PDB file of C-alpha atoms in Angstrom:
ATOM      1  CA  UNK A   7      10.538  85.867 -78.183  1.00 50.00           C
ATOM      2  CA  UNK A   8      14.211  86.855 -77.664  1.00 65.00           C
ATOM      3  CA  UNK A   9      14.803  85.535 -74.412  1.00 83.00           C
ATOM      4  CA  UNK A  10      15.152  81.506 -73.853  1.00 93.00           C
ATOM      5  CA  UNK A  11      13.428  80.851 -70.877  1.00 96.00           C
ATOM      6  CA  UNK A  12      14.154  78.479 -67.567  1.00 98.00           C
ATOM      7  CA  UNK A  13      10.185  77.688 -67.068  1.00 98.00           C
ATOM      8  CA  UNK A  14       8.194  76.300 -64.180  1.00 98.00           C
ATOM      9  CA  UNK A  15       4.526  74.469 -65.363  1.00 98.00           C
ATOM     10  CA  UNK A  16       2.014  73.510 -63.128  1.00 97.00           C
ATOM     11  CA  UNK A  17       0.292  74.485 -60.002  1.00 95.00           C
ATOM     12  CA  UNK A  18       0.534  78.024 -58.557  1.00 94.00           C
ATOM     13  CA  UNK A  19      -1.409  78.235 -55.247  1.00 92.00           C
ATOM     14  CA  UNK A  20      -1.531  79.962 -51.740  1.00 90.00           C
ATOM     15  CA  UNK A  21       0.542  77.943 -48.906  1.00 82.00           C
ATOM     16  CA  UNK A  22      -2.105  78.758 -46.289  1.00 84.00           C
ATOM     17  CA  UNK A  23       0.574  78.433 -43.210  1.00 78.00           C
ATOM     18  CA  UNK A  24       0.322  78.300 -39.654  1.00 80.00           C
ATOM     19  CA  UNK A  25       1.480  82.242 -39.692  1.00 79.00           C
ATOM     20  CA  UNK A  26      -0.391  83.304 -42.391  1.00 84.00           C
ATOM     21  CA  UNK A  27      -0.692  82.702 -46.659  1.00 86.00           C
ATOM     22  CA  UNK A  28       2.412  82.266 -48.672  1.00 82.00           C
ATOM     23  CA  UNK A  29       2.666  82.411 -52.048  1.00 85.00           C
ATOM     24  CA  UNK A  30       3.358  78.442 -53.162  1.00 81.00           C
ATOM     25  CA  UNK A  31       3.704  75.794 -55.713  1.00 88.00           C
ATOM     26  CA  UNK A  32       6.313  73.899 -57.121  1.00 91.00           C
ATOM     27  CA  UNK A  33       6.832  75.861 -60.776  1.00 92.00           C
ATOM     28  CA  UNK A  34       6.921  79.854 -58.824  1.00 91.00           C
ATOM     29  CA  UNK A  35       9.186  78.240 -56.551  1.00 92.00           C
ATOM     30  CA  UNK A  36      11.439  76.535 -58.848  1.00 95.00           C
ATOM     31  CA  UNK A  37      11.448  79.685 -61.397  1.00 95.00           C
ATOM     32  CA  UNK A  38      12.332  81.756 -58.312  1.00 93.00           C
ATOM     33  CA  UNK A  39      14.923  79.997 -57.047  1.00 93.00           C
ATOM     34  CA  UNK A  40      16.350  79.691 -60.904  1.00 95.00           C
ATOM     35  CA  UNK A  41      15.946  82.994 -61.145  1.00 94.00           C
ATOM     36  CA  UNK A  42      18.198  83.827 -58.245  1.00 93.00           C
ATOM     37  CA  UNK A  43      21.181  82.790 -60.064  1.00 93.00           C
ATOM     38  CA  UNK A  44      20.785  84.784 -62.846  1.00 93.00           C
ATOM     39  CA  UNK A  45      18.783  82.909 -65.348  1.00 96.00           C
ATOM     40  CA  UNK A  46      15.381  83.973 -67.051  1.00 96.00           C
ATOM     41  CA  UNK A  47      12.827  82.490 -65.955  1.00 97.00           C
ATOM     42  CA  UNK A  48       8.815  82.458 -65.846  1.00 97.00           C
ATOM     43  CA  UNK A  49       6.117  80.759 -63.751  1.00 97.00           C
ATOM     44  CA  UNK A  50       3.509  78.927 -66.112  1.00 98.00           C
ATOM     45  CA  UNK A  51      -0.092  78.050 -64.668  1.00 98.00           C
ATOM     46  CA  UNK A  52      -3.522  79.408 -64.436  1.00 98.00           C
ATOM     47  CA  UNK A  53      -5.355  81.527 -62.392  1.00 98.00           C
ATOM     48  CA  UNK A  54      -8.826  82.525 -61.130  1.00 97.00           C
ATOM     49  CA  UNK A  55     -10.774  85.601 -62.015  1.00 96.00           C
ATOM     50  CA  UNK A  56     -11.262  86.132 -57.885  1.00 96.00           C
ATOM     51  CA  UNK A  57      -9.077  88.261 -55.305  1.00 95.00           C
ATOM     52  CA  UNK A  58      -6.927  85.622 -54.715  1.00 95.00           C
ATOM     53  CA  UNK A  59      -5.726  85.962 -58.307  1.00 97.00           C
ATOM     54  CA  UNK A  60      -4.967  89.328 -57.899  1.00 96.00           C
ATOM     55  CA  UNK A  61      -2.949  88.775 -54.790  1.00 96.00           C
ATOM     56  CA  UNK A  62      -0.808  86.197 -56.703  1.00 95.00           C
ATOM     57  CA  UNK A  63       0.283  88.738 -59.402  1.00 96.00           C
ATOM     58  CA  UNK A  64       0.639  91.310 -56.784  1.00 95.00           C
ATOM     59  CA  UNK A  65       3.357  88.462 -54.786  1.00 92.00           C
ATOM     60  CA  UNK A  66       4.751  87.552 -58.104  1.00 93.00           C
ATOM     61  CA  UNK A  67       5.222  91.574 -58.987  1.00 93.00           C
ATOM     62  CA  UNK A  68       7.173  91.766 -55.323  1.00 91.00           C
ATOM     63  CA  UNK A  69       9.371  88.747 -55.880  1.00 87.00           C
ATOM     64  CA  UNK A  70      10.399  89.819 -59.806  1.00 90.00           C
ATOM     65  CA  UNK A  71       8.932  86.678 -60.767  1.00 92.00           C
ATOM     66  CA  UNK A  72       7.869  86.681 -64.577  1.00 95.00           C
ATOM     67  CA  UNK A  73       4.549  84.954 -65.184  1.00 96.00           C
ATOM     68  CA  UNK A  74       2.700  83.522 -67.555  1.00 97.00           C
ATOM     69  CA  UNK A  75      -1.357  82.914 -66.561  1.00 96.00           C
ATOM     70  CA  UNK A  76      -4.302  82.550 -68.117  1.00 97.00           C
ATOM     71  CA  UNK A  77      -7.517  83.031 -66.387  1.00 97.00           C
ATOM     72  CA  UNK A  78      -9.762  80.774 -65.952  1.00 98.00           C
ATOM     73  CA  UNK A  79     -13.139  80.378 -64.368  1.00 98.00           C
ATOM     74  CA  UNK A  80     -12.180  78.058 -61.497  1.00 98.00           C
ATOM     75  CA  UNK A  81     -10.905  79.560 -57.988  1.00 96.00           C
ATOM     76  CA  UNK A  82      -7.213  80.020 -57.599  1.00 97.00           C
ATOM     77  CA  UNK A  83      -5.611  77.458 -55.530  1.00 96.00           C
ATOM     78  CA  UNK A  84      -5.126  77.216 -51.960  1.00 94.00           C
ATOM     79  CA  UNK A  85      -3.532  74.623 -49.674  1.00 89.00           C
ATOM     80  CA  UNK A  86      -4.172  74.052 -46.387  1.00 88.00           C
ATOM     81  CA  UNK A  87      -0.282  73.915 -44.926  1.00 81.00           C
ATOM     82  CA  UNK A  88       0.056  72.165 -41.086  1.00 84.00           C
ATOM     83  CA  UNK A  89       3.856  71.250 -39.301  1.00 81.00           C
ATOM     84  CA  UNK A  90       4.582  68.996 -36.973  1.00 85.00           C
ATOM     85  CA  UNK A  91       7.120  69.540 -34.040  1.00 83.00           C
ATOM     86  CA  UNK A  92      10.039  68.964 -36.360  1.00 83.00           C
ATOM     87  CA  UNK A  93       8.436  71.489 -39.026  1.00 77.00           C
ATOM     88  CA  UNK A  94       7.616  68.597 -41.649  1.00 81.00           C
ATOM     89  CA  UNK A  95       4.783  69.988 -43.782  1.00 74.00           C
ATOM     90  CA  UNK A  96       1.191  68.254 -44.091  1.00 81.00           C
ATOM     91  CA  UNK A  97      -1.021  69.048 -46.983  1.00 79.00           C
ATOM     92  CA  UNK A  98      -4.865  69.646 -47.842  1.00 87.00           C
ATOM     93  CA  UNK A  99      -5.214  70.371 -51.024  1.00 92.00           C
ATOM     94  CA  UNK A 100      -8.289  71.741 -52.760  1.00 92.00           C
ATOM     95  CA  UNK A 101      -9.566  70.457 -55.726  1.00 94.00           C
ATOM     96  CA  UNK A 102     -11.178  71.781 -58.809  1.00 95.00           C
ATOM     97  CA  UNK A 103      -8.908  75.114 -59.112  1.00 97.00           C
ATOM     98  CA  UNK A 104      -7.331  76.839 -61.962  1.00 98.00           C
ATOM     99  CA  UNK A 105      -4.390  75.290 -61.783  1.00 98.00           C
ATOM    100  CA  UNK A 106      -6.307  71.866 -62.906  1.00 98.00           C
ATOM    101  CA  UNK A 107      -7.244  73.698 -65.884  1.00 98.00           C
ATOM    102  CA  UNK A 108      -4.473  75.348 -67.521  1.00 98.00           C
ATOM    103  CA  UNK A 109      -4.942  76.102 -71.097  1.00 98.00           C
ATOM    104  CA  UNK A 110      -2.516  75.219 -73.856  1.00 98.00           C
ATOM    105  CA  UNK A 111      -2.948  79.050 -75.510  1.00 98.00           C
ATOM    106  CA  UNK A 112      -0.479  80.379 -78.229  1.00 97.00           C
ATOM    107  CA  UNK A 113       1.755  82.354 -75.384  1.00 97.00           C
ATOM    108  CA  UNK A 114       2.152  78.829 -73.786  1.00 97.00           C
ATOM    109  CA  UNK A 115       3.168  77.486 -76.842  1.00 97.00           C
ATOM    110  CA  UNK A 116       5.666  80.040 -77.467  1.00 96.00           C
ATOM    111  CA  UNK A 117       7.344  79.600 -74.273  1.00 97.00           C
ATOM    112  CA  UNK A 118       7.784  76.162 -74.526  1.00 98.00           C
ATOM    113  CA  UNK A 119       9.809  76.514 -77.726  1.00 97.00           C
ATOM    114  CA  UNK A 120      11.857  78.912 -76.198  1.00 97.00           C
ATOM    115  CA  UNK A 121      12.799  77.206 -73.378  1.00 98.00           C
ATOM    116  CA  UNK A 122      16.104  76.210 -72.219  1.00 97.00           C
ATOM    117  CA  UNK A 123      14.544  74.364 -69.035  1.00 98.00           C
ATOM    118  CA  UNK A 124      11.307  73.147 -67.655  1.00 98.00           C
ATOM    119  CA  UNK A 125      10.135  71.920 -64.148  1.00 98.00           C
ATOM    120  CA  UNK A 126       6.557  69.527 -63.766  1.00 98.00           C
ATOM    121  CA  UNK A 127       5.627  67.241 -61.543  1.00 97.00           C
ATOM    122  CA  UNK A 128       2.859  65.030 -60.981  1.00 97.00           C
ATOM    123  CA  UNK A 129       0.250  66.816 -59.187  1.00 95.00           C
ATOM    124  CA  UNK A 130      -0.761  69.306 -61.574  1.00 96.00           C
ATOM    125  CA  UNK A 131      -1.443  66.536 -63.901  1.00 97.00           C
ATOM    126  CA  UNK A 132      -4.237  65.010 -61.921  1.00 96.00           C
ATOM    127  CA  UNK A 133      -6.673  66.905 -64.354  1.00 96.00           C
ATOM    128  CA  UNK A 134      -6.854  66.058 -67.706  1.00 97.00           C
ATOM    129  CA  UNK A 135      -6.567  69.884 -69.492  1.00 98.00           C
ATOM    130  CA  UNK A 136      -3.713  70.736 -67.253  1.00 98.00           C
ATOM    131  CA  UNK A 137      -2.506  66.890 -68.426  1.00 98.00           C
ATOM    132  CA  UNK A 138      -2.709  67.194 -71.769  1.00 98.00           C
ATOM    133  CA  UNK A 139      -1.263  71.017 -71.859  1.00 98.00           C
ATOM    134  CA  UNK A 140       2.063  69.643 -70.261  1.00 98.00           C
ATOM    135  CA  UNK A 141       2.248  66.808 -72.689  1.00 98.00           C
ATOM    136  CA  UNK A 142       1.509  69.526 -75.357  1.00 98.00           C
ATOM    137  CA  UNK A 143       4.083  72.069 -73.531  1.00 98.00           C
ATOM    138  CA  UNK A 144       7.007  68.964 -73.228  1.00 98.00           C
ATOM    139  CA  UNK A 145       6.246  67.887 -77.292  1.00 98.00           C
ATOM    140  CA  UNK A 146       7.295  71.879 -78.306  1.00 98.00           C
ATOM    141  CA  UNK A 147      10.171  72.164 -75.969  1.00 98.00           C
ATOM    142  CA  UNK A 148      13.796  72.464 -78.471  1.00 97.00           C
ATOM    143  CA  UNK A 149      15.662  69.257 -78.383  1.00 96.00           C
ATOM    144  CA  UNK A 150      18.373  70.515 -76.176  1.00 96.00           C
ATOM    145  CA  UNK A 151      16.197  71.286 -73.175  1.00 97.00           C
ATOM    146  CA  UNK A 152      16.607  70.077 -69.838  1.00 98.00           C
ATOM    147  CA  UNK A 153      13.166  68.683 -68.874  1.00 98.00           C
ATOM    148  CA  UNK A 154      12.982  67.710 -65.184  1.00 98.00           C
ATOM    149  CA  UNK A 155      10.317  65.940 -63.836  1.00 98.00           C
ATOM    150  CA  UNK A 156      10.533  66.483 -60.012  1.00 96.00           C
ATOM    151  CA  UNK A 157       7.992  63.460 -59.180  1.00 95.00           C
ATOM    152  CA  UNK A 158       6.259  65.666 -56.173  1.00 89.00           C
ATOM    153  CA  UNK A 159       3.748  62.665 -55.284  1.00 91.00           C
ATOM    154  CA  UNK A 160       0.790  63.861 -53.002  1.00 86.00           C
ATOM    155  CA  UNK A 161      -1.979  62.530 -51.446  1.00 85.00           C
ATOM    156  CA  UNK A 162      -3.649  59.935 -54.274  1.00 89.00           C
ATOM    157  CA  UNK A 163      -3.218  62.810 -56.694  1.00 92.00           C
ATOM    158  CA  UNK A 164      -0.892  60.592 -59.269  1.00 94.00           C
ATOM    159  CA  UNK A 165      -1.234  57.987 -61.491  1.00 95.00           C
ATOM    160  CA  UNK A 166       1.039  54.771 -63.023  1.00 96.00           C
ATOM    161  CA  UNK A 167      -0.032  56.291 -66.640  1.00 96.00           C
ATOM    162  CA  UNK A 168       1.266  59.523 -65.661  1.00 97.00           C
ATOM    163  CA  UNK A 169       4.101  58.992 -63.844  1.00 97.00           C
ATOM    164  CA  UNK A 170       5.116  56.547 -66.801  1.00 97.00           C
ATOM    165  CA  UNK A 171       4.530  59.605 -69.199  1.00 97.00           C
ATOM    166  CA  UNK A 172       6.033  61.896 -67.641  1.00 98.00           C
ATOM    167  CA  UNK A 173       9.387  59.827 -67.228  1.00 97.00           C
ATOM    168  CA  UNK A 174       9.552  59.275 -70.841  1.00 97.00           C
ATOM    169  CA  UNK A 175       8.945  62.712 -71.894  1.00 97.00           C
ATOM    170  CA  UNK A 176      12.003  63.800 -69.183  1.00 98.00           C
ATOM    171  CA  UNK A 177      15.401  63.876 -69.355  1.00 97.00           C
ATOM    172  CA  UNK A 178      15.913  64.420 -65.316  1.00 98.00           C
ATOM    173  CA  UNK A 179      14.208  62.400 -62.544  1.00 98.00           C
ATOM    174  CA  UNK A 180      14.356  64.247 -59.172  1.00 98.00           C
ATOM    175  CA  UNK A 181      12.685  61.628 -56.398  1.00 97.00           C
ATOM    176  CA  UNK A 182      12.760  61.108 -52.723  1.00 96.00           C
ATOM    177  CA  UNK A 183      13.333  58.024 -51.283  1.00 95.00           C
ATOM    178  CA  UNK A 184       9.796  57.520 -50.183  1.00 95.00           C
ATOM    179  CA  UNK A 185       8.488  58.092 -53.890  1.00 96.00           C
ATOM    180  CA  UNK A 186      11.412  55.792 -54.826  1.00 97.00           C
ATOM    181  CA  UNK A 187       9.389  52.640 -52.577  1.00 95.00           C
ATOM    182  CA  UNK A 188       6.188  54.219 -54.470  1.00 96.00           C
ATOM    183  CA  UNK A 189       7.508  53.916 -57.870  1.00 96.00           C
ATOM    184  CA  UNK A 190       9.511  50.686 -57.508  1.00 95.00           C
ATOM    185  CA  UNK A 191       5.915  48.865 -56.374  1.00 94.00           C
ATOM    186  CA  UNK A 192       4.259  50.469 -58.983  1.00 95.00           C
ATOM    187  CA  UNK A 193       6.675  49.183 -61.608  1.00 94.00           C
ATOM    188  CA  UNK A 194       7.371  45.909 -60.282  1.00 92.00           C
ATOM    189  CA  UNK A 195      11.053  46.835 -59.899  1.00 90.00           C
ATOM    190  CA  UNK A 196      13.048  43.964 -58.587  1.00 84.00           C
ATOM    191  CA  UNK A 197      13.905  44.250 -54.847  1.00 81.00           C
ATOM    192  CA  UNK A 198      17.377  45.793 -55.578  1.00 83.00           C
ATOM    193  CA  UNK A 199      19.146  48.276 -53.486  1.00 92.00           C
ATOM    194  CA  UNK A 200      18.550  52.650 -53.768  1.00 93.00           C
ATOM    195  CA  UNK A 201      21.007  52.805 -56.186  1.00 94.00           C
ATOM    196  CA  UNK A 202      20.520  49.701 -58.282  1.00 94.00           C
ATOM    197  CA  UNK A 203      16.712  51.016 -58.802  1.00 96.00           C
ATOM    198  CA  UNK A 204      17.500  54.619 -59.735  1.00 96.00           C
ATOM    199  CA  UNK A 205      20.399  52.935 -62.290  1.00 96.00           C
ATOM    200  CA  UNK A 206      17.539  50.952 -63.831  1.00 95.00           C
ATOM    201  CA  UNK A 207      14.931  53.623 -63.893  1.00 96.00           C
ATOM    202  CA  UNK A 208      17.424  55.925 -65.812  1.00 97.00           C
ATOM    203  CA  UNK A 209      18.356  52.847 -68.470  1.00 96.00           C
ATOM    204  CA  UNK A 210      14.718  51.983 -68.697  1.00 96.00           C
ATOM    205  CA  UNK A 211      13.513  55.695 -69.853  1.00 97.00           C
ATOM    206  CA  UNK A 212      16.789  56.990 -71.026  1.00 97.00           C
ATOM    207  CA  UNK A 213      17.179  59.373 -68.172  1.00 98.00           C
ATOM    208  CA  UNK A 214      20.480  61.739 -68.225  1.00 98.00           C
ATOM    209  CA  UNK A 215      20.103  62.231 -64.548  1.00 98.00           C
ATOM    210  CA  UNK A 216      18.547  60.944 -61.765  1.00 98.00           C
ATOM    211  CA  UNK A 217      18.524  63.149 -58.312  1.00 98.00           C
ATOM    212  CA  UNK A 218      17.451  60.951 -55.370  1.00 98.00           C
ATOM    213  CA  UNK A 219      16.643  62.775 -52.184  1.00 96.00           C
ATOM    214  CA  UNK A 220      17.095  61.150 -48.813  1.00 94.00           C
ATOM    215  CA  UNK A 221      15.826  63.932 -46.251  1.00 89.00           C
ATOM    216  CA  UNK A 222      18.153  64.250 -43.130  1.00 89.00           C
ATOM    217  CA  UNK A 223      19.969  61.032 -44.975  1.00 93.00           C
ATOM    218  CA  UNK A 224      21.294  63.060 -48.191  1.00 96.00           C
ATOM    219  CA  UNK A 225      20.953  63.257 -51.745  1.00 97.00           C
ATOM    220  CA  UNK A 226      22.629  61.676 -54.788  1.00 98.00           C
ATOM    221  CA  UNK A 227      22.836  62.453 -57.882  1.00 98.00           C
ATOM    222  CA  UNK A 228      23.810  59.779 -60.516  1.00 98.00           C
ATOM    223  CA  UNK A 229      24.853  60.051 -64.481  1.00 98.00           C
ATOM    224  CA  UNK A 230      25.500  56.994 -66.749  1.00 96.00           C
ATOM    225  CA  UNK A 231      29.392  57.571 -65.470  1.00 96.00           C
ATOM    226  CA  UNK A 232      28.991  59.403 -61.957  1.00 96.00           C
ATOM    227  CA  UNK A 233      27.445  59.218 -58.756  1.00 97.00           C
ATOM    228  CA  UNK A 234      27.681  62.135 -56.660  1.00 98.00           C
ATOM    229  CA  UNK A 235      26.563  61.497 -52.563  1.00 98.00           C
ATOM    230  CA  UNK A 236      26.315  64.580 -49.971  1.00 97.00           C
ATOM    231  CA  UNK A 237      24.926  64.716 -46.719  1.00 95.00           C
ATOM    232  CA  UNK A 238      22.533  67.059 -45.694  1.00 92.00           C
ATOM    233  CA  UNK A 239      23.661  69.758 -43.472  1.00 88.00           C
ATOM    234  CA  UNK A 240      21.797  69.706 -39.680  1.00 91.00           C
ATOM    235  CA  UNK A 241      20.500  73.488 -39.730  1.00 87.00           C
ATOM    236  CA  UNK A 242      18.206  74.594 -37.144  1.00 85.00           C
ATOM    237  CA  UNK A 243      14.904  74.228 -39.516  1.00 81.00           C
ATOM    238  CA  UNK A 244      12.461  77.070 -39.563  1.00 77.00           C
ATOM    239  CA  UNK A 245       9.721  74.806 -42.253  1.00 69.00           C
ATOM    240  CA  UNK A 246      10.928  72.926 -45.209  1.00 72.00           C
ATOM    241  CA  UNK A 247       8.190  74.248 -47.122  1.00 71.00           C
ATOM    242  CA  UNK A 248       9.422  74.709 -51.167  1.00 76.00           C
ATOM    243  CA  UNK A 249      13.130  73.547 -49.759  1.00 84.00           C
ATOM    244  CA  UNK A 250      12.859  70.531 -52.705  1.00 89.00           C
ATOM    245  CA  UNK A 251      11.744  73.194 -55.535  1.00 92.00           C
ATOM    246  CA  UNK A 252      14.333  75.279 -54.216  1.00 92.00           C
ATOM    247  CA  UNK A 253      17.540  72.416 -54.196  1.00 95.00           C
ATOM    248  CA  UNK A 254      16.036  71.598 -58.261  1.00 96.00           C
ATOM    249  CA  UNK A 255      15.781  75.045 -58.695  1.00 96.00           C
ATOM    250  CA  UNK A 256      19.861  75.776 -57.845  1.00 96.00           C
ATOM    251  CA  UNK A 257      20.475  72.712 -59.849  1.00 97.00           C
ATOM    252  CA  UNK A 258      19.123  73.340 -62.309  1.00 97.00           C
ATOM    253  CA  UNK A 259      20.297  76.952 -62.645  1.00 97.00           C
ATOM    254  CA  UNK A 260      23.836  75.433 -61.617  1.00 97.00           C
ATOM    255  CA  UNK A 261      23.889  73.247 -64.687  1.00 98.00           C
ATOM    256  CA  UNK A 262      22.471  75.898 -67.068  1.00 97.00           C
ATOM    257  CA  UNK A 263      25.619  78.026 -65.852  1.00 96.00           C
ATOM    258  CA  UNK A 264      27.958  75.536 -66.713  1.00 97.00           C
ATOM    259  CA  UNK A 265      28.907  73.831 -63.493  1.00 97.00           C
ATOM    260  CA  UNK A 266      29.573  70.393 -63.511  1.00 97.00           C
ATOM    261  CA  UNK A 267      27.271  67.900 -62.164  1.00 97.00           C
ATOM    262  CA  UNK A 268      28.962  67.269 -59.013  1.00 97.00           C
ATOM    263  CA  UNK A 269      29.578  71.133 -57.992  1.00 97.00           C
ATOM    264  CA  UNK A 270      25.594  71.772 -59.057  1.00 97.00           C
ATOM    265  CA  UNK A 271      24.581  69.448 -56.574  1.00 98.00           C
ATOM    266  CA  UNK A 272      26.838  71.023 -54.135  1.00 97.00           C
ATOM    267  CA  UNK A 273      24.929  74.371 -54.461  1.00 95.00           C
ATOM    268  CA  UNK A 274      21.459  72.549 -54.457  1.00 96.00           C
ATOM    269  CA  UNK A 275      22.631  71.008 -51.096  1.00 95.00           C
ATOM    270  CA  UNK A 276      23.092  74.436 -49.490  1.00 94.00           C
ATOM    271  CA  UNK A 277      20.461  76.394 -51.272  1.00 93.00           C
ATOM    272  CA  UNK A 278      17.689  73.864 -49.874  1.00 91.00           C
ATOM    273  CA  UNK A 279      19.745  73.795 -46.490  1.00 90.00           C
ATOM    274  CA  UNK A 280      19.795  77.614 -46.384  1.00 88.00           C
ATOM    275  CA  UNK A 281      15.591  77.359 -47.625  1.00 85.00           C
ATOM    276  CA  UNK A 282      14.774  75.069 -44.684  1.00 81.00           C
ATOM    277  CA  UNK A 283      16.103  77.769 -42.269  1.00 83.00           C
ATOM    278  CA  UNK A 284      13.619  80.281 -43.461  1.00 84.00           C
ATOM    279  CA  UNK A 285      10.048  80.664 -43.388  1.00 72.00           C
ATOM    280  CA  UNK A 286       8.127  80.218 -46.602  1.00 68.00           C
ATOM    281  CA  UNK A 287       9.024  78.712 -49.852  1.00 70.00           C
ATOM    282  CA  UNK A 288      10.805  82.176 -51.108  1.00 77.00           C
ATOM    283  CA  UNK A 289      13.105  83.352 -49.382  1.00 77.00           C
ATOM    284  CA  UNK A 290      16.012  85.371 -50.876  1.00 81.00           C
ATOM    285  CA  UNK A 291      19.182  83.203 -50.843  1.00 78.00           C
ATOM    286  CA  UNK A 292      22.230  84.425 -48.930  1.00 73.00           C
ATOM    287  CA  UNK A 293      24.965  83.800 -51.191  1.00 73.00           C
ATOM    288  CA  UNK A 294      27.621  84.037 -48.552  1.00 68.00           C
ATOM    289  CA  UNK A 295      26.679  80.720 -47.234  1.00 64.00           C
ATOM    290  CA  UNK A 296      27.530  79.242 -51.012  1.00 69.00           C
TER     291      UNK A 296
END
């Protein structure tokens, strides 16, 4: 493989939205938005052998989005996608779908030494094969690659083992407030202030980053020497479907380009602001507004 890759690992699925399906999940949406600035990037996750399957390489074809998916002989995801009056996304999400069973093949493995990046979270890991093939996928990444965990916590799909896994196999910690309460019960951290908890998550599991998000409050992002605070712009919000993959996404990318910390969260701020305006979880970013 030439190319060193900015990769995306978990669930790909069907947003099934008040207007109709969208193509969804956090790693398409991530590489997407990646992808957007330039960077190479592929989707990694699994697929059914139904129509749905076909539909999701057709949307991947029409957004340029390079993929990497096995089939398998489970249904291809869907979620079941409702907003309330301020366009805050509720989620039913199926169960038993190739996404939960993503294989660990040689392709996989190949990517995952070549990458320069990779995005997971905690949902697709509520299975056990797709589980162990991002432990498998994190243990073959090269030692100088950015591995974010973007926490993602739904429904009772997530675990203290794998949520304790997954932060020591990362070297970035994206979290929203909300997941930060989660987490700190969880862990038993001591009743300490936003800050103070991210500062002692990232000593703790040797985190280079930590990226708290605060909704209509703001985002930080902190380092072992800075600690970068923005507010979030007031846009007139279309859905904020895929605005969080898209903010890592731009940060990601931003960092990979050589911005410093404090500028990359800058972009992230206005890429997910910019998102949130849109319909959909891939929308194509209007860099004038950067």
């Amino acid at each position: 493989m030439e190319k060193r890759y900015v990769v995306g690992i978990g669930e790909a699925l069907w947003d099934m939205l008040p207007e109709g399906k969208k193509l969804g999940g956090a790693p398409a949406n991530f590489a997407y938005h990646a992808a957007q600035f330039g960077l190479d990037t592929i989707a990694v996750s699994a697929l059914g052998e139904d129509k749905l399957a076909e539909e999701t390489i057709a949307a991947f074809e029409e957004h340029k989005l390079n993929y990497c998916m096995p089939r398998v002989p489970y249904p291809t995801g869907t979620v079941l996608v409702t907003l309330d009056e301020q366009g805050i996304p509720a989620y039913q999400i199926r169960e038993g779908v190739a996404w939960d069973n993503i294989p660990f093949t040689p392709e996989v493995e190949t990517i995952a030494q070549n990458a320069r990046a990779v995005c997971f979270g905690s949902l697709a890991q509520r299975s056990i094969v797709s589980f162990e093939t991002i432990g498998k996928f994190l243990d073959a990444t090269p030692a100088d690659c950015l591995k974010i965990f973007d926490i993602n916590l739904r429904q009772q799909f997530y675990t203290k083992d794998v949520i304790e896994e997954s932060m020591k196999k990362c070297n970035i910690l994206k979290i929203n407030d909300e997941e930060l309460v989660v987490v700190s019960r969880m862990f038993s951290l001591p009743d300490l202030d936003e800050e103070k908890k991210c500062r002692q998550l990232m000593a703790e599991y040797g985190l280079d980053i930590l990226v708290l998000t605060c909704g209509t409050n703001g985002s930080y992002v902190f380092t072992k020497d800075i600690t970068s605070f923005l507010p979030t712009p007031k846009v007139e919000v279309a859905d904020t479907v895929g605005a969080g993959d898209s903010f890592t996404g731009s940060f990601c990318a931003a960092l990979l380009n050589g911005k410093p910390v404090k500028e990359a969260h800058q972009i992230a701020v206005k890429v997910s602001a910019f998102v949130c305006t849109q319909n959909g979880a891939m929308p194509q970013i209007d860099f004038s507004h950067l």
